[in-house]
DNA sequence: CAGTAGTTTGGAGTTTTTCCAAACTATTGA
DNA sequence: TCAATAGTTTGGAAAAACTCCAAACTACTG
């Protein structure tokens, strides 16, 4: 009966990574993961939580976002100075960035082909390759 | 006699884009453009200027970096939350980012081949495509 | 149910960047 | 050459995003 345990999926995820399912974490996780792929900033998520009547401090939102990122449940995307976005899509993919309104949009991994890339310098390894397609207003 | 006009190149560049060659701008432009490709933060450039005995305020450094960027003499690179780098290389190229020490390194444009990219959404145009190869510590 | 280890919190602090109005200066043209 | 003016610079205050901290709180363990 899924209706009896509406938070089950999110709850299990928290347990799976070894985080206590506190009221705050559970609520933030639901906001993040129960509505498809999202790109949110800390401030945004904090506002959403307050609007959903979940009392959480901004510090906790930052803590949680960083924990989730470290544990591989989120991916941090940096496209603008002075603001980080957290992406709930952790599969291999890239981004459109709309410079006019600051929105991010996923580009599925298979829509981009990197046919050639240089070798990483000796002693280093590639952690990730980010492709950001920066978009401007209407074509002129 | 190039030795008589050591700032000539930089001075001409400022004139070419319609900026007055003030003492501060000239000094910053020399620090930026007279030593090959560089990636500097505002704070870094400010320190360099002071060490070179050029009195400049941090506000002017920011103003200047943004003017240069707007005029196409610099390119802003955002790889880390909370800090912008300005790249004196404005040709088509990409970046290695060393996550451990925060350094940036150019990847010449021809070393990367994007064989496939999605169409930009209707009403938008691609301003730029950034490829950032994020590198981690030694291979393990 | 008590102990404890993990979590949350408000508020202060830090860092980076922007803003502003006053002072300054390069350029223009008379 | 000089005054007018338009563009620049400046320090300091302020904004914005994020981090830190010690005290209070709470989920788990036995």
CSV table of C-alpha atoms (C1' of nucleotides) in Angstrom, one decimal:
chain,number,residue,atom,x,y,z
A,1,UNK,CA,0.0,0.0,0.0
A,2,UNK,CA,2.1,2.9,-1.2
A,3,UNK,CA,-0.5,5.4,0.2
A,4,UNK,CA,0.4,4.3,3.7
A,5,UNK,CA,4.1,5.2,3.3
A,6,UNK,CA,4.3,8.2,1.0
A,7,UNK,CA,7.8,9.0,2.0
A,8,UNK,CA,9.1,5.5,1.6
A,9,UNK,CA,11.2,6.0,-1.4
A,10,UNK,CA,13.0,9.0,-0.1
A,11,UNK,CA,13.2,7.5,3.4
A,12,UNK,CA,14.9,4.5,2.0
A,13,UNK,CA,17.3,6.6,0.1
A,14,UNK,CA,18.4,8.4,3.2
A,15,UNK,CA,18.8,5.2,5.1
A,16,UNK,CA,20.8,3.7,2.2
A,17,UNK,CA,23.4,6.5,2.4
A,18,UNK,CA,23.5,6.4,6.2
A,19,UNK,CA,21.8,9.7,7.0
A,20,UNK,CA,19.2,9.9,9.7
A,21,UNK,CA,15.8,10.7,8.3
A,22,UNK,CA,15.1,13.8,10.3
A,23,UNK,CA,12.1,15.9,9.7
A,24,UNK,CA,14.2,18.5,7.9
A,25,UNK,CA,16.2,16.1,5.7
A,26,UNK,CA,13.1,14.2,4.8
A,27,UNK,CA,11.2,17.3,3.8
A,28,UNK,CA,14.1,18.7,1.7
A,29,UNK,CA,14.7,15.3,0.1
A,30,UNK,CA,11.0,15.2,-0.9
A,31,UNK,CA,11.1,18.7,-2.4
A,32,UNK,CA,14.2,17.7,-4.3
A,33,UNK,CA,13.5,14.2,-5.5
A,34,UNK,CA,9.8,13.8,-5.7
A,35,UNK,CA,9.2,15.9,-8.8
A,36,UNK,CA,11.6,14.9,-11.5
A,37,UNK,CA,14.8,16.6,-12.5
A,38,UNK,CA,15.4,19.9,-10.9
A,39,UNK,CA,18.0,22.7,-10.6
A,40,UNK,CA,17.7,24.6,-7.4
A,41,UNK,CA,19.8,27.0,-5.4
A,42,UNK,CA,20.0,26.9,-1.7
A,43,UNK,CA,18.0,30.0,-1.3
A,44,UNK,CA,15.3,28.6,-3.6
A,45,UNK,CA,15.0,25.4,-1.7
A,46,UNK,CA,14.9,27.2,1.5
A,47,UNK,CA,12.0,29.3,0.3
A,48,UNK,CA,10.1,26.2,-1.0
A,49,UNK,CA,10.5,24.6,2.4
A,50,UNK,CA,9.1,27.6,4.2
A,51,UNK,CA,6.2,27.8,1.8
A,52,UNK,CA,5.5,24.1,2.4
A,53,UNK,CA,5.4,24.9,6.1
A,54,UNK,CA,8.6,23.1,6.9
A,55,UNK,CA,10.7,25.0,9.4
A,56,UNK,CA,14.3,24.7,8.3
A,57,UNK,CA,17.2,27.1,8.7
A,58,UNK,CA,19.2,28.2,5.8
A,59,UNK,CA,22.3,26.6,7.4
A,60,UNK,CA,20.6,23.2,7.4
A,61,UNK,CA,19.7,23.6,3.7
A,62,UNK,CA,23.3,24.3,2.9
A,63,UNK,CA,24.4,21.4,5.1
A,64,UNK,CA,21.9,19.0,3.5
A,65,UNK,CA,22.7,20.1,-0.1
A,66,UNK,CA,26.4,19.5,0.5
A,67,UNK,CA,25.9,16.2,2.2
A,68,UNK,CA,23.6,15.0,-0.6
A,69,UNK,CA,26.3,16.2,-3.1
A,70,UNK,CA,29.1,14.4,-1.3
A,71,UNK,CA,27.0,11.2,-1.2
A,72,UNK,CA,26.4,11.4,-4.9
A,73,UNK,CA,22.7,12.1,-4.7
A,74,UNK,CA,23.1,15.6,-6.2
A,75,UNK,CA,25.4,17.3,-8.6
A,76,UNK,CA,26.6,20.8,-8.1
A,77,UNK,CA,26.5,23.0,-11.2
A,78,UNK,CA,28.4,26.3,-11.4
A,79,UNK,CA,27.5,28.5,-14.3
A,80,UNK,CA,27.2,32.0,-12.8
A,81,UNK,CA,29.5,33.8,-10.4
A,82,UNK,CA,27.9,34.1,-7.0
A,83,UNK,CA,25.4,31.3,-7.1
A,84,UNK,CA,25.5,27.5,-7.1
A,85,UNK,CA,22.8,25.2,-8.5
A,86,UNK,CA,22.2,21.7,-7.4
A,87,UNK,CA,21.0,19.2,-10.0
A,88,UNK,CA,18.9,16.2,-9.0
A,89,UNK,CA,19.9,14.5,-12.2
A,90,UNK,CA,23.1,12.7,-11.5
A,91,UNK,CA,23.3,10.7,-14.7
A,92,UNK,CA,25.8,11.6,-17.4
A,93,UNK,CA,24.5,14.7,-19.0
A,94,UNK,CA,25.2,18.4,-19.8
A,95,UNK,CA,23.5,21.8,-19.7
A,96,UNK,CA,21.9,24.6,-21.6
A,97,UNK,CA,22.3,27.8,-19.6
A,98,UNK,CA,20.0,30.7,-20.5
A,99,UNK,CA,22.0,33.7,-19.7
A,100,UNK,CA,19.1,36.0,-19.9
A,101,UNK,CA,17.0,34.5,-17.1
A,102,UNK,CA,19.6,32.3,-15.4
A,103,UNK,CA,17.7,29.0,-16.1
A,104,UNK,CA,19.4,25.7,-16.5
A,105,UNK,CA,18.2,22.9,-18.7
A,106,UNK,CA,19.5,19.3,-19.0
A,107,UNK,CA,21.0,18.0,-22.2
A,108,UNK,CA,20.9,14.2,-22.1
A,109,UNK,CA,24.3,12.7,-22.3
A,110,UNK,CA,23.7,11.0,-25.6
A,111,UNK,CA,22.9,14.3,-27.3
A,112,UNK,CA,26.5,15.4,-26.9
A,113,UNK,CA,29.4,13.6,-28.4
A,114,UNK,CA,32.9,14.5,-27.4
A,115,UNK,CA,34.9,13.0,-30.3
A,116,UNK,CA,38.2,14.2,-29.1
A,117,UNK,CA,39.6,15.2,-25.7
A,118,UNK,CA,43.1,15.8,-24.6
A,119,UNK,CA,44.9,13.4,-22.2
A,120,UNK,CA,44.7,14.6,-18.6
A,121,UNK,CA,48.0,15.9,-17.3
A,122,UNK,CA,50.2,13.3,-15.7
A,123,UNK,CA,49.3,12.5,-12.1
A,124,UNK,CA,45.7,13.6,-12.5
A,125,UNK,CA,42.5,11.9,-13.5
A,126,UNK,CA,39.3,13.2,-15.0
A,127,UNK,CA,36.6,13.6,-12.4
A,128,UNK,CA,34.0,14.9,-14.8
A,129,UNK,CA,33.6,16.7,-18.1
A,130,UNK,CA,31.0,19.5,-18.1
A,131,UNK,CA,29.7,20.9,-21.3
A,132,UNK,CA,27.8,24.1,-20.9
A,133,UNK,CA,26.0,25.6,-23.9
A,134,UNK,CA,25.4,29.2,-23.1
A,135,UNK,CA,22.4,30.6,-24.8
A,136,UNK,CA,21.5,34.2,-25.5
A,137,UNK,CA,18.2,36.0,-26.3
A,138,UNK,CA,16.4,35.5,-29.5
A,139,UNK,CA,18.4,35.2,-32.7
A,140,UNK,CA,19.1,38.5,-34.3
B,1,UNK,CA,61.9,52.3,-31.6
B,2,UNK,CA,59.7,50.1,-29.5
B,3,UNK,CA,61.9,50.8,-26.4
B,4,UNK,CA,60.6,54.4,-26.4
B,5,UNK,CA,57.0,53.4,-26.2
B,6,UNK,CA,56.8,50.3,-24.1
B,7,UNK,CA,53.1,50.5,-23.5
B,8,UNK,CA,52.2,51.1,-27.1
B,9,UNK,CA,50.5,47.9,-27.8
B,10,UNK,CA,48.4,48.0,-24.7
B,11,UNK,CA,47.7,51.7,-25.2
B,12,UNK,CA,46.5,51.2,-28.7
B,13,UNK,CA,44.3,48.4,-27.6
B,14,UNK,CA,42.6,50.7,-25.1
B,15,UNK,CA,42.1,53.4,-27.7
B,16,UNK,CA,40.8,50.8,-30.1
B,17,UNK,CA,37.9,49.9,-27.8
B,18,UNK,CA,37.3,53.5,-26.8
B,19,UNK,CA,38.6,53.4,-23.2
B,20,UNK,CA,40.6,56.3,-21.9
B,21,UNK,CA,44.1,55.1,-21.1
B,22,UNK,CA,44.2,56.1,-17.5
B,23,UNK,CA,47.1,55.3,-15.3
B,24,UNK,CA,45.1,52.5,-13.6
B,25,UNK,CA,43.7,51.0,-16.7
B,26,UNK,CA,47.0,51.0,-18.4
B,27,UNK,CA,48.7,49.3,-15.5
B,28,UNK,CA,46.1,46.6,-15.2
B,29,UNK,CA,46.1,46.0,-19.0
B,30,UNK,CA,49.8,45.6,-18.9
B,31,UNK,CA,49.6,43.1,-16.0
B,32,UNK,CA,47.0,41.2,-17.9
B,33,UNK,CA,48.2,41.3,-21.5
B,34,UNK,CA,51.9,41.6,-21.4
B,35,UNK,CA,52.7,38.1,-20.2
B,36,UNK,CA,50.9,35.6,-22.3
B,37,UNK,CA,47.7,33.8,-21.4
B,38,UNK,CA,46.6,34.2,-17.8
B,39,UNK,CA,43.7,33.3,-15.5
B,40,UNK,CA,43.3,35.8,-12.7
B,41,UNK,CA,40.8,36.7,-10.1
B,42,UNK,CA,40.0,40.3,-9.2
B,43,UNK,CA,41.7,39.9,-5.9
B,44,UNK,CA,44.8,38.4,-7.4
B,45,UNK,CA,45.1,41.2,-10.0
B,46,UNK,CA,44.6,43.8,-7.3
B,47,UNK,CA,47.5,42.3,-5.2
B,48,UNK,CA,49.7,42.2,-8.3
B,49,UNK,CA,49.0,45.9,-9.0
B,50,UNK,CA,49.8,46.9,-5.4
B,51,UNK,CA,53.0,44.9,-5.5
B,52,UNK,CA,54.0,46.7,-8.7
B,53,UNK,CA,53.4,49.9,-6.9
B,54,UNK,CA,50.3,50.9,-8.8
B,55,UNK,CA,47.7,52.4,-6.5
B,56,UNK,CA,44.4,51.1,-7.6
B,57,UNK,CA,41.3,50.4,-5.7
B,58,UNK,CA,39.6,47.0,-5.8
B,59,UNK,CA,36.5,48.7,-7.2
B,60,UNK,CA,38.5,49.9,-10.1
B,61,UNK,CA,39.9,46.4,-10.7
B,62,UNK,CA,36.4,45.0,-10.8
B,63,UNK,CA,35.2,47.8,-13.1
B,64,UNK,CA,38.1,47.3,-15.4
B,65,UNK,CA,37.8,43.5,-15.6
B,66,UNK,CA,34.1,43.8,-16.4
B,67,UNK,CA,34.7,46.5,-19.0
B,68,UNK,CA,37.4,44.4,-20.7
B,69,UNK,CA,35.1,41.4,-20.6
B,70,UNK,CA,32.2,43.3,-22.1
B,71,UNK,CA,34.5,44.7,-24.8
B,72,UNK,CA,35.7,41.2,-25.7
B,73,UNK,CA,39.2,41.6,-24.4
B,74,UNK,CA,38.7,39.1,-21.6
B,75,UNK,CA,36.6,36.0,-21.0
B,76,UNK,CA,35.0,35.3,-17.7
B,77,UNK,CA,35.3,31.7,-16.5
B,78,UNK,CA,33.2,30.3,-13.7
B,79,UNK,CA,34.3,27.0,-12.3
B,80,UNK,CA,34.0,27.4,-8.6
B,81,UNK,CA,31.2,28.8,-6.5
B,82,UNK,CA,32.2,32.2,-5.0
B,83,UNK,CA,35.0,33.2,-7.3
B,84,UNK,CA,35.4,34.3,-10.9
B,85,UNK,CA,38.4,34.0,-13.1
B,86,UNK,CA,39.2,36.2,-16.0
B,87,UNK,CA,41.0,34.6,-19.0
B,88,UNK,CA,43.2,36.7,-21.2
B,89,UNK,CA,42.9,34.0,-23.9
B,90,UNK,CA,39.8,35.0,-25.9
B,91,UNK,CA,40.3,32.5,-28.8
B,92,UNK,CA,38.2,29.5,-29.0
B,93,UNK,CA,39.4,27.1,-26.3
B,94,UNK,CA,38.4,25.1,-23.3
B,95,UNK,CA,39.7,24.4,-19.8
B,96,UNK,CA,41.2,21.9,-17.4
B,97,UNK,CA,40.3,22.7,-13.9
B,98,UNK,CA,42.4,21.2,-11.1
B,99,UNK,CA,39.9,20.8,-8.3
B,100,UNK,CA,42.6,20.3,-5.7
B,101,UNK,CA,44.3,23.6,-6.1
B,102,UNK,CA,41.8,25.6,-8.0
B,103,UNK,CA,44.1,26.2,-11.0
B,104,UNK,CA,42.9,26.6,-14.6
B,105,UNK,CA,44.7,25.5,-17.7
B,106,UNK,CA,43.8,26.2,-21.3
B,107,UNK,CA,42.9,23.4,-23.7
B,108,UNK,CA,43.4,24.7,-27.3
B,109,UNK,CA,40.2,24.7,-29.2
B,110,UNK,CA,41.4,22.1,-31.7
B,111,UNK,CA,42.2,19.5,-29.0
B,112,UNK,CA,38.5,19.2,-28.4
B,113,UNK,CA,36.0,18.0,-30.9
B,114,UNK,CA,32.3,18.3,-30.2
B,115,UNK,CA,31.0,15.9,-32.8
B,116,UNK,CA,27.4,16.3,-31.8
B,117,UNK,CA,25.4,19.0,-30.0
B,118,UNK,CA,21.7,19.5,-29.7
B,119,UNK,CA,19.9,22.4,-31.5
B,120,UNK,CA,19.5,25.4,-29.3
B,121,UNK,CA,15.8,25.8,-28.2
B,122,UNK,CA,13.7,28.0,-30.5
B,123,UNK,CA,14.3,31.7,-30.0
B,124,UNK,CA,17.7,31.3,-28.6
B,125,UNK,CA,21.2,31.3,-30.0
B,126,UNK,CA,24.4,29.8,-28.8
B,127,UNK,CA,26.7,32.4,-27.3
B,128,UNK,CA,29.4,30.0,-26.4
B,129,UNK,CA,30.1,26.4,-25.5
B,130,UNK,CA,32.3,25.8,-22.5
B,131,UNK,CA,33.9,22.5,-22.0
B,132,UNK,CA,35.4,22.1,-18.5
B,133,UNK,CA,37.5,19.0,-17.8
B,134,UNK,CA,37.5,18.7,-14.0
B,135,UNK,CA,40.6,16.9,-12.7
B,136,UNK,CA,41.2,15.2,-9.4
B,137,UNK,CA,44.3,14.3,-7.5
B,138,UNK,CA,46.6,11.5,-8.6
B,139,UNK,CA,45.2,8.5,-10.3
B,140,UNK,CA,44.3,5.9,-7.7
C,1,DC,C1',14.2,5.0,28.8
C,2,DA,C1',18.7,6.9,29.3
C,3,DG,C1',23.0,7.7,27.0
C,4,DT,C1',25.2,9.3,23.0
C,5,DA,C1',26.2,10.4,18.6
C,6,DG,C1',24.4,12.8,15.0
C,7,DT,C1',21.6,17.0,13.7
C,8,DT,C1',19.7,21.6,13.7
C,9,DT,C1',19.7,26.4,14.7
C,10,DG,C1',20.2,31.5,15.0
C,11,DG,C1',23.3,34.7,14.7
C,12,DA,C1',27.6,36.3,13.9
C,13,DG,C1',31.4,36.1,10.7
C,14,DT,C1',33.7,35.7,6.1
C,15,DT,C1',34.3,36.3,1.4
C,16,DT,C1',33.4,38.1,-2.9
C,17,DT,C1',31.3,41.5,-5.4
C,18,DT,C1',28.5,45.8,-6.1
C,19,DC,C1',27.0,50.4,-5.2
C,20,DC,C1',27.5,55.3,-4.5
C,21,DA,C1',28.5,60.1,-4.3
C,22,DA,C1',32.4,62.9,-4.1
C,23,DA,C1',36.9,63.8,-6.0
C,24,DC,C1',39.8,63.5,-9.8
C,25,DT,C1',41.5,63.5,-14.8
C,26,DA,C1',41.8,62.9,-19.9
C,27,DT,C1',40.0,65.1,-23.7
C,28,DT,C1',37.8,68.7,-26.5
C,29,DG,C1',37.4,72.9,-28.6
C,30,DA,C1',37.8,77.8,-28.2
D,1,DT,C1',46.6,77.2,-22.9
D,2,DC,C1',42.6,76.6,-20.3
D,3,DA,C1',38.0,75.8,-18.9
D,4,DA,C1',34.2,72.8,-19.6
D,5,DT,C1',32.6,68.2,-19.5
D,6,DA,C1',32.3,63.6,-19.8
D,7,DG,C1',34.5,59.7,-18.3
D,8,DT,C1',37.2,57.5,-14.2
D,9,DT,C1',38.6,56.4,-9.7
D,10,DT,C1',37.9,55.9,-4.9
D,11,DG,C1',36.9,54.5,0.0
D,12,DG,C1',33.6,53.0,2.5
D,13,DA,C1',29.2,51.1,3.1
D,14,DA,C1',26.2,47.5,1.6
D,15,DA,C1',24.6,43.4,-0.6
D,16,DA,C1',24.7,38.6,-1.6
D,17,DA,C1',26.1,34.0,-0.8
D,18,DC,C1',27.9,31.1,2.1
D,19,DT,C1',30.3,29.2,6.5
D,20,DC,C1',31.1,28.7,11.3
D,21,DC,C1',29.9,27.8,16.0
D,22,DA,C1',28.3,26.5,20.4
D,23,DA,C1',24.1,25.4,22.5
D,24,DA,C1',19.8,23.0,22.1
D,25,DC,C1',17.6,19.2,20.1
D,26,DT,C1',16.5,14.4,18.5
D,27,DA,C1',17.0,9.8,16.4
D,28,DC,C1',19.0,5.6,17.4
D,29,DT,C1',21.2,2.0,20.6
D,30,DG,C1',21.3,-1.1,24.1
